[in-house]
Amino acid sequence: MAVVFDRPHALVDVSMHYCPGCTHGIVHRLVAEVIDELNIEGTTIGVSPVGCAYNNYLYFNCDMQQAAHGRAPAVATGVKRVHPDKVVFTYQGDGDLAAIGTAEIVHAAARGEKITTVFINNAIYGMTSGQMAPTTLVGQVTTTSPYGRKPEIQGYPIRVCEMLSTLTGAAFVERVSVHDIKNIRNAKKAIKKAFQVQQKGYGFSIVEVLSTCPTNWGINPVDAMKWVQDKMIPYYPLGNFKGADLEV
Amino acid sequence: MAVVFDRPHALVDVSMHYCPGCTHGIVHRLVAEVIDELNIEGTTIGVSPVGCAYNNYLYFNCDMQQAAHGRAPAVATGVKRVHPDKVVFTYQGDGDLAAIGTAEIVHAAARGEKITTVFINNAIYGMTSGQMAPTTLVGQVTTTSPYGRKPEIQGYPIRVCEMLSTLTGAAFVERVSVHDIKNIRNAKKAIKKAFQVQQKGYGFSIVEVLSTCPTNWGINPVDAMKWVQDKMIPYYPLGNFKGADLEV
Amino acid sequence: MEQKIIIAGFGGQGILSAGRFLAYAGMLEDKNVSWLPSYGPEMRGGTANCCIIISDEQVGSPIVNDPTALIAMNTPSLDKFEKIVRPGGVIIVDSSLVGRQVNREDVVTYAIPATELASEAGNATFANIFLLGKLIAHTNIIKPESFELSLKHGLREKYHHLIPEEMKVLRRGMEY
Amino acid sequence: MEQKIIIAGFGGQGILSAGRFLAYAGMLEDKNVSWLPSYGPEMRGGTANCCIIISDEQVGSPIVNDPTALIAMNTPSLDKFEKIVRPGGVIIVDSSLVGRQVNREDVVTYAIPATELASEAGNATFANIFLLGKLIAHTNIIKPESFELSLKHGLREKYHHLIPEEMKVLRRGMEY
Amino acid sequence: MVMTKTKVFFREDRCKGCELCVSVCPKKIVIMREDRLNEKGYHPAGVIEQDKCISCAFCATICPDTVIRVEK
Amino acid sequence: MVMTKTKVFFREDRCKGCELCVSVCPKKIVIMREDRLNEKGYHPAGVIEQDKCISCAFCATICPDTVIRVEK
Amino acid sequence: MGKKVLMKGNEVIAEAAIRAGCTHYFGYPITPQSDIAHYMAKQLPLVGGTFVQAESEVAAINMLYGASGAGARCMTSSSSPGISLKQEGISYMACAELPAVIVNIVRCGPGLGGILPAQGDYFQAVKGGGHGDYKMVVLAPANLQELYELTVEAFNIADKYRTLVMIMGDGNLGQMMEPVQFKDQEDIYKDEKAWATVGTGMKRKHNTITSIYIEPEVLEAHNNKLQKKYALIAEKEVRVEEFNTENADIIVTAYGTVARIVKNVIKLAKKDNINVGLIRPITLWPFPSEAYVKCAEYAKAFLSVELSAGQMVEDVRLAVNGKKPVYFHGRTGGMIPTEKEIYDKIKEILEKLGG
Amino acid sequence: MGKKVLMKGNEVIAEAAIRAGCTHYFGYPITPQSDIAHYMAKQLPLVGGTFVQAESEVAAINMLYGASGAGARCMTSSSSPGISLKQEGISYMACAELPAVIVNIVRCGPGLGGILPAQGDYFQAVKGGGHGDYKMVVLAPANLQELYELTVEAFNIADKYRTLVMIMGDGNLGQMMEPVQFKDQEDIYKDEKAWATVGTGMKRKHNTITSIYIEPEVLEAHNNKLQKKYALIAEKEVRVEEFNTENADIIVTAYGTVARIVKNVIKLAKKDNINVGLIRPITLWPFPSEAYVKCAEYAKAFLSVELSAGQMVEDVRLAVNGKKPVYFHGRTGGMIPTEKEIYDKIKEILEKLGG
Ligand SMILES: Cc1ncc(C[n+]2csc(CCOP(=O)(O)OP(=O)(O)O)c2C)c(N)n1
Ligand SMILES: Cc1ncc(C[n+]2csc(CCOP(=O)(O)OP(=O)(O)O)c2C)c(N)n1
Ligand code: SF4
Ligand code: SF4
Ligand code: SF4
Ligand code: SF4
Ligand code: SF4
Ligand code: SF4
Ligand SMILES: [Mg+2]
Ligand SMILES: [Mg+2]
């Protein structure tokens, strides 16, 4: 009786607070699986964001710090500089990382800070009830773009991977999605490699995960997966932007 | 008796406080010349940074606001949204724009804010006595990188134009230098075009000007110009990154 | 007269809007009213409740610590609020969803299988209205006509065709 | 004994370091000392000055509002500080650079063309040392030997070969 | 009657009824149990015909709440 | 003696002696006046042989302090 | 007066601001006040105004700086952690004398804390969370009608004195609904703002908005000017409700939603023939110190009830100046004192004092 | 004790921190305290420590959060506008009970203001510039020897109570040189910090550093715990210098560099047979209120002298509690009161009171 699939050890055995079908849950599991596979639970320190994942320090079995909104990369820098031999990661949403935390992520990358960022791009502020994010698509209706995002007024969504790839200190940059099985598997590979890049000391690594927010998108979880495929991926092309060739 | 060269009207007729040979002065004059040529002195509102140019509201004959360190793009956004028919520009150093003000410049660009930014990259914090800037070159000695900037510790300099070019909202992005006559003339052309791009409503425009800080570099003004050519330009290639083709 | 009401249940059961319709109806009758929702970062899927005060006098604090009436639409809500209802008050539970009896003996209790009855009447999501009916009947806090006006005001045009049905459910609740 | 000294001039004239050497020498003689520079965002090319207190008692405030001695190395500095020197105090000016006479009659005044004399002596940048010499001679605030030790401590090794020259200038100042 | 081996295990109390597992099962054997409510108030998912299961773990892979364990 | 026309005008009080103008003059006619100090305490720049000037305005273009006016 | 409408407190603020002529709103979402932004995003464009979702609270306050400096009536809103981030900008605006309205729907801290009602930002608002000597007018409404009226007032006070005005509420006030009656027309203080940067039009010397004063004499003079202005505001703009204070045995001080609870307590106490008075500061700054002078003669004691660990109580002490004992009762973390709890505290105090 | 060295105040702070075992410094340059960063950039790497120039003050305080949470002795420094930007982070650290040292070399505000000495950030430091109920220990040294010793103490207090400690100085203190004698060995409070996130090593349950408490009961309990800690600190850690207070006619309160001026004034007054006392709070929080109780019996009046428009004077008033009149004399904008000016004020007060 072989176990084909089971809960990873690094994921605390509790029910998570996310909405039904929210892909935050999938990404949590992937991160935990990678921690298990790399056998680094005891030497990893994670940093939680402010966003729907605000209390995911409850969900990872490694040591965790909860950071102020947007500041996870700064907090992680503080941690990593104290423990250069440990693995340090941040988990951040698109409001957290791409709005209020823009300076912190850009500079963590520019400094080549040896940390890994798991970046959940769900094109919206989930936690605070569906406001426009820097990654909200043109035309998308949110509570703060009630007439749809208009480029003349609200500008254009930021492509974080493309932007960070311009920084020499960013060693590994990849965009993935978790809207179907194949992509979930790719996502895990990317997350694993990002952690390994950190372990090898190449510099900053980030994996952007296209993710869903059925609640604030106002559609059901299955349709939300389709929305990622049909609407998000065309604007946010998947793939590796940097570091695919690094040996780990 | 034709006047070949004289002080532009938009530049207040006072002595500026910059150090001998500091190219801040050249760029001020170029901006003022452009304001004169476009005949927009009466309809322009400028925003001063915190940095050596902190009080350049004294030097421009148009209305001016002085912004907190790094926040000039936010202040300019406030101004522009109140007066969409006016021309609004910011003048910022590399500490101001590329360190503390990273989020503000990225988002002004992403929003396609119809403002123009004149960005003085002198690879150092001039005002506060020569600390490392995000643009300080690898190996460069500053008061906070006394052993020279080391990539393993302080990361790599940020190429602002390359980074902002990834944003759809940024309509015009160009890097120029003022280390010799030819480049000064090119710089002026770029600044003029940036203002015109704003006037036409294409979106955000920025001109990065490679500039000197003889005082904190610890070399004389003439050698400083050579340092720009020999050291800075190789890392910060000159040229247009976006919007060269826009009709103005 | 002053009624201090708590309506509580799962998110998605129309807890907040039921309270709002009630408060609005009170206002239409020129009473002093207040409505206060519970709010939290984890409302989704979690519990929701709101406090409504309808009074002849000025409303003091909108927080209700000693309700005169409680409508409970799930077990955790009954657990939480049962004990603070004023002696002599009323507790109305949706017995389709609440798995237990009310323990208080010093209050009037109605256990109504509202979800079942409402779905029999055509729409399970009107369970809240059914229970409100009972509340109105018991307390006389507002007139059903005011409630109808309140629905008209509060619902978007495209849902107005549902109002007759909702009023029917309300009256069935009143009569239950 | 307490001496409160202001040294003032252009940036680049060695104003601050002159003060620092003086204070250090005082410390070497086990006196209580303090040194306080003026600082501003526009020091470059602008004026610079510092306050030095050398005292047998504990130093109160390091700010000097009523100097017992002033060394002025440009006209604006003389303009600014001349009036606050204590009656009976001393004002020493570099007359190579200060375009006017001292107006006070209740203080001792020395007008010394220090820049010229120092450059005659081989190095115009030692004008500050020349003037310090006069200050030391007039006030006896420290011994020249302490000053020499102070230079040794304060200058980087590679400049130590200049010390004999500086001491020569100092003594010329003392004797002027 | 043939004993079918259980390959897919659901922790029903953890299920939020999102139906993602249903949407990915190649054998279409994952269904929502409309007949019961878990303590969170959701109809949980489950597999009726375990013998048809090919242990591909697609259901478990997409489940955001790690409800599912798969054996072979 | 021939009267030479003045083409390049320096506002000496504004000059900070940075020597940039000197470094760019194609005719090498801009010099620092070591003989005088302006009120800022700098030796100002100036042109001695105005007749050699070709009014290229290089000096003025590079001057950070807008000290120089050029005529033709 | 229009007819009564039932609205959420947060929406009342937004609607009142628009009625007061606010044309520009800059904000960053944060619970429990995001409805203000949602309302503004929807309504401002319809009246020709502009809503900008800033990239952060820091950006928002600096956009406000720009817009106010450009002459607009403008506003931002946030909640505690977001307001902390605005402190530098607030100090800048105060120094540059830029009029604007800032809303703080306070949540419970410190840190990320929780999102339930609290009054733990009192010190920050009235003493100065930012650097240097400055003051803001701080308004603390207790019901939605007052919230509406004070919001309009806030814009008038701001323009009249070129000052910042903060509206301080909590999640209860922001989330609750209560009937509100809007006026048909608002009283708007008009000022041409000749100091604003709107372009010179080549018709005047250029205007400058700044907070830099390098020369100490000049900065001190500017500070003296600011202090004079604050003194004038303190003289003219104190707002306070005194409720049942005449001959009260004990005077409770409470503001905002807590004051509403205290009013219930006063009713309770009346039944027992205990005379409880309430001083409800409506302006937290300027604090209504005057109101205490007379009361200190006859009241046996003072009690400050707050959703904090003890902040406003210091201003009560300063006002009472040792004449009578001053007590404190506070709850934190989103806990709200019940009527009974407050009443018990009052009885305890009176007993102790031999009341 | 080593031999005397002549150092700048800012460098004394940095050197003392390193001696106290500070291994991590995070900061962003700002006048007049950047020398601290320069010194750290040079020296920390030599002792195996780490200097990080953050991209902003906001980033710096959050790096501090991370490093402190990871168990390091760490520090940041800035000046007024920069400290304002750190307020959110300060509130977070206070809530998460993270020990660290923050230096504020205060400059004159508000706004960008100037860079000369001021004490206008007193309220921000002692009352709470950030949101919510929290306190920091605030140390105000007056000379460089004390600056050295208190900096070492700051790290000990921080670790002992898991609290933030602020060292408050001004540009004079930071820029001046004075002889300092360093000890051969520092007294270091040792704590194993079992709460820190250093990796579980698979040997224990995972540690969490957080400031979130969603349940009101839990957050209130946490606040109560914090308040209890603050009460303990207030009991144990008050530091004050009383100088010539016995039988003084008037008691002046002044801290930092201003206190040094007042000491000169006391000498001046002695010559005229006027007895002036000085209470010099060394901890601004906890404020040495006790010291006032006894003095209020015999002193005719109190005077607070500050480089502000009147901040600490409120704490003096609270301490004196109406027993004697309390006066204020302040300068702002970088202006420093002269001895004569203060003495004149004292004479004026005593005259008015019939002294
Ligand atoms: C300083 C500060 N500003 C604002 C907030 C409110 N806030 C909490 S989460 C959030 C955004 C969440 O969006 P995102 O980062 O995209 O995460 P998601 O919830 O979508 O996963 C905001 C604005 C806060 N807690 N702190
Ligand atoms: C919030 C804040 N942080 C720091 C400072 C101090 N400061 C003033 S200018 C400056 C950097 C100046 O460098 P840059 O922007 O490159 O301009 P430059 O002087 O080189 O032209 C800094 C850090 C400040 N005034 N405000
Ligand atoms: S609000 Fe959106 S992002 Fe947040 S848990 Fe729910 S679905 Fe996920
Ligand atoms: S310090 Fe540098 S940048 Fe600043 S004025 Fe001087 S030379 Fe220019
Ligand atoms: S393992 Fe595969 S076949 Fe089996 S139930 Fe899951 S998805 Fe269906
Ligand atoms: S994917 Fe998971 S949570 Fe969703 S229905 Fe299936 S088992 Fe339940
Ligand atoms: S105009 Fe040309 S030729 Fe004439 S002085 Fe200037 S640089 Fe020389
Ligand atoms: S470039 Fe201008 S400032 Fe420099 S030396 Fe020439 S004239 Fe003087
Ligand atoms: Mg998001
Ligand atoms: Mg710079």
PDB file of C-alpha atoms in Angstrom, chain G residues 174-256:
ATOM      1  CA  GLY G 174     -17.474  53.550  10.908  1.00  0.00           C
ATOM      2  CA  GLN G 175     -19.428  50.335  10.527  1.00  0.00           C
ATOM      3  CA  MET G 176     -22.711  51.204  12.219  1.00  0.00           C
ATOM      4  CA  MET G 177     -25.784  52.556  10.504  1.00  0.00           C
ATOM      5  CA  GLU G 178     -27.954  55.255  11.951  1.00  0.00           C
ATOM      6  CA  PRO G 179     -30.333  57.740  10.368  1.00  0.00           C
ATOM      7  CA  VAL G 180     -28.668  60.880   9.064  1.00  0.00           C
ATOM      8  CA  GLN G 181     -30.267  64.006   7.681  1.00  0.00           C
ATOM      9  CA  PHE G 182     -28.236  65.919   5.164  1.00  0.00           C
ATOM     10  CA  LYS G 183     -28.757  69.628   4.692  1.00  0.00           C
ATOM     11  CA  ASP G 184     -29.837  70.925   1.317  1.00  0.00           C
ATOM     12  CA  GLN G 185     -26.833  73.177   1.243  1.00  0.00           C
ATOM     13  CA  GLU G 186     -23.654  73.285   3.257  1.00  0.00           C
ATOM     14  CA  ASP G 187     -21.994  76.322   4.765  1.00  0.00           C
ATOM     15  CA  ILE G 188     -18.658  76.410   3.049  1.00  0.00           C
ATOM     16  CA  TYR G 189     -15.815  78.631   4.183  1.00  0.00           C
ATOM     17  CA  LYS G 190     -14.354  80.191   1.075  1.00  0.00           C
ATOM     18  CA  ASP G 191     -10.779  81.247   0.670  1.00  0.00           C
ATOM     19  CA  GLU G 192      -9.003  82.046  -2.550  1.00  0.00           C
ATOM     20  CA  LYS G 193      -5.753  80.414  -1.442  1.00  0.00           C
ATOM     21  CA  ALA G 194      -3.426  82.922  -3.007  1.00  0.00           C
ATOM     22  CA  TRP G 195      -0.547  80.889  -1.604  1.00  0.00           C
ATOM     23  CA  ALA G 196      -1.352  77.773  -3.625  1.00  0.00           C
ATOM     24  CA  THR G 197       0.813  76.524  -6.467  1.00  0.00           C
ATOM     25  CA  VAL G 198      -1.480  76.704  -9.452  1.00  0.00           C
ATOM     26  CA  GLY G 199       0.964  78.132 -11.982  1.00  0.00           C
ATOM     27  CA  THR G 200       2.092  81.733 -11.918  1.00  0.00           C
ATOM     28  CA  GLY G 201       0.393  82.563 -15.201  1.00  0.00           C
ATOM     29  CA  MET G 202       3.413  84.886 -15.481  1.00  0.00           C
ATOM     30  CA  LYS G 203       1.383  87.285 -13.364  1.00  0.00           C
ATOM     31  CA  ARG G 204       3.045  87.039  -9.974  1.00  0.00           C
ATOM     32  CA  LYS G 205       6.187  85.897  -8.206  1.00  0.00           C
ATOM     33  CA  HIS G 206       6.292  82.145  -7.990  1.00  0.00           C
ATOM     34  CA  ASN G 207       4.645  80.513  -5.003  1.00  0.00           C
ATOM     35  CA  THR G 208       6.448  77.956  -2.912  1.00  0.00           C
ATOM     36  CA  ILE G 209       5.136  75.306  -0.582  1.00  0.00           C
ATOM     37  CA  THR G 210       7.864  74.229   1.785  1.00  0.00           C
ATOM     38  CA  SER G 211       8.682  73.090   5.283  1.00  0.00           C
ATOM     39  CA  ILE G 212      12.397  73.893   5.222  1.00  0.00           C
ATOM     40  CA  TYR G 213      13.780  76.709   7.294  1.00  0.00           C
ATOM     41  CA  ILE G 214      17.509  76.360   7.548  1.00  0.00           C
ATOM     42  CA  GLU G 215      18.186  79.526   9.513  1.00  0.00           C
ATOM     43  CA  PRO G 216      17.342  79.014  13.167  1.00  0.00           C
ATOM     44  CA  GLU G 217      15.987  82.521  13.596  1.00  0.00           C
ATOM     45  CA  VAL G 218      13.647  81.994  10.683  1.00  0.00           C
ATOM     46  CA  LEU G 219      12.516  78.559  11.803  1.00  0.00           C
ATOM     47  CA  GLU G 220      11.910  79.820  15.313  1.00  0.00           C
ATOM     48  CA  ALA G 221       9.845  82.682  13.930  1.00  0.00           C
ATOM     49  CA  HIS G 222       7.880  80.201  11.868  1.00  0.00           C
ATOM     50  CA  ASN G 223       7.335  78.017  14.915  1.00  0.00           C
ATOM     51  CA  ASN G 224       6.163  81.023  16.879  1.00  0.00           C
ATOM     52  CA  LYS G 225       3.716  81.815  14.116  1.00  0.00           C
ATOM     53  CA  LEU G 226       2.411  78.244  14.202  1.00  0.00           C
ATOM     54  CA  GLN G 227       2.089  78.340  17.984  1.00  0.00           C
ATOM     55  CA  LYS G 228       0.174  81.597  17.760  1.00  0.00           C
ATOM     56  CA  LYS G 229      -2.189  80.000  15.309  1.00  0.00           C
ATOM     57  CA  TYR G 230      -2.669  77.020  17.600  1.00  0.00           C
ATOM     58  CA  ALA G 231      -3.382  79.359  20.494  1.00  0.00           C
ATOM     59  CA  LEU G 232      -6.035  81.067  18.389  1.00  0.00           C
ATOM     60  CA  ILE G 233      -7.592  77.743  17.488  1.00  0.00           C
ATOM     61  CA  ALA G 234      -7.528  76.713  21.125  1.00  0.00           C
ATOM     62  CA  GLU G 235      -9.370  79.905  21.939  1.00  0.00           C
ATOM     63  CA  LYS G 236     -11.969  79.687  19.184  1.00  0.00           C
ATOM     64  CA  GLU G 237     -12.571  76.117  18.278  1.00  0.00           C
ATOM     65  CA  VAL G 238     -13.092  74.110  21.449  1.00  0.00           C
ATOM     66  CA  ARG G 239     -16.157  71.917  21.171  1.00  0.00           C
ATOM     67  CA  VAL G 240     -17.525  69.997  24.089  1.00  0.00           C
ATOM     68  CA  GLU G 241     -20.783  68.482  25.237  1.00  0.00           C
ATOM     69  CA  GLU G 242     -21.532  68.734  28.925  1.00  0.00           C
ATOM     70  CA  PHE G 243     -24.252  66.330  29.894  1.00  0.00           C
ATOM     71  CA  ASN G 244     -25.799  66.310  33.336  1.00  0.00           C
ATOM     72  CA  THR G 245     -22.674  67.921  34.782  1.00  0.00           C
ATOM     73  CA  GLU G 246     -24.480  70.374  37.040  1.00  0.00           C
ATOM     74  CA  ASN G 247     -24.114  69.240  40.619  1.00  0.00           C
ATOM     75  CA  ALA G 248     -22.837  65.855  39.516  1.00  0.00           C
ATOM     76  CA  ASP G 249     -21.104  63.805  42.177  1.00  0.00           C
ATOM     77  CA  ILE G 250     -18.676  62.487  39.711  1.00  0.00           C
ATOM     78  CA  ILE G 251     -17.768  63.674  36.250  1.00  0.00           C
ATOM     79  CA  VAL G 252     -16.971  61.090  33.657  1.00  0.00           C
ATOM     80  CA  THR G 253     -14.951  62.045  30.614  1.00  0.00           C
ATOM     81  CA  ALA G 254     -15.467  59.946  27.505  1.00  0.00           C
ATOM     82  CA  TYR G 255     -15.492  60.592  23.793  1.00  0.00           C
ATOM     83  CA  GLY G 256     -16.819  58.952  20.678  1.00  0.00           C
TER      84      GLY G 256
END
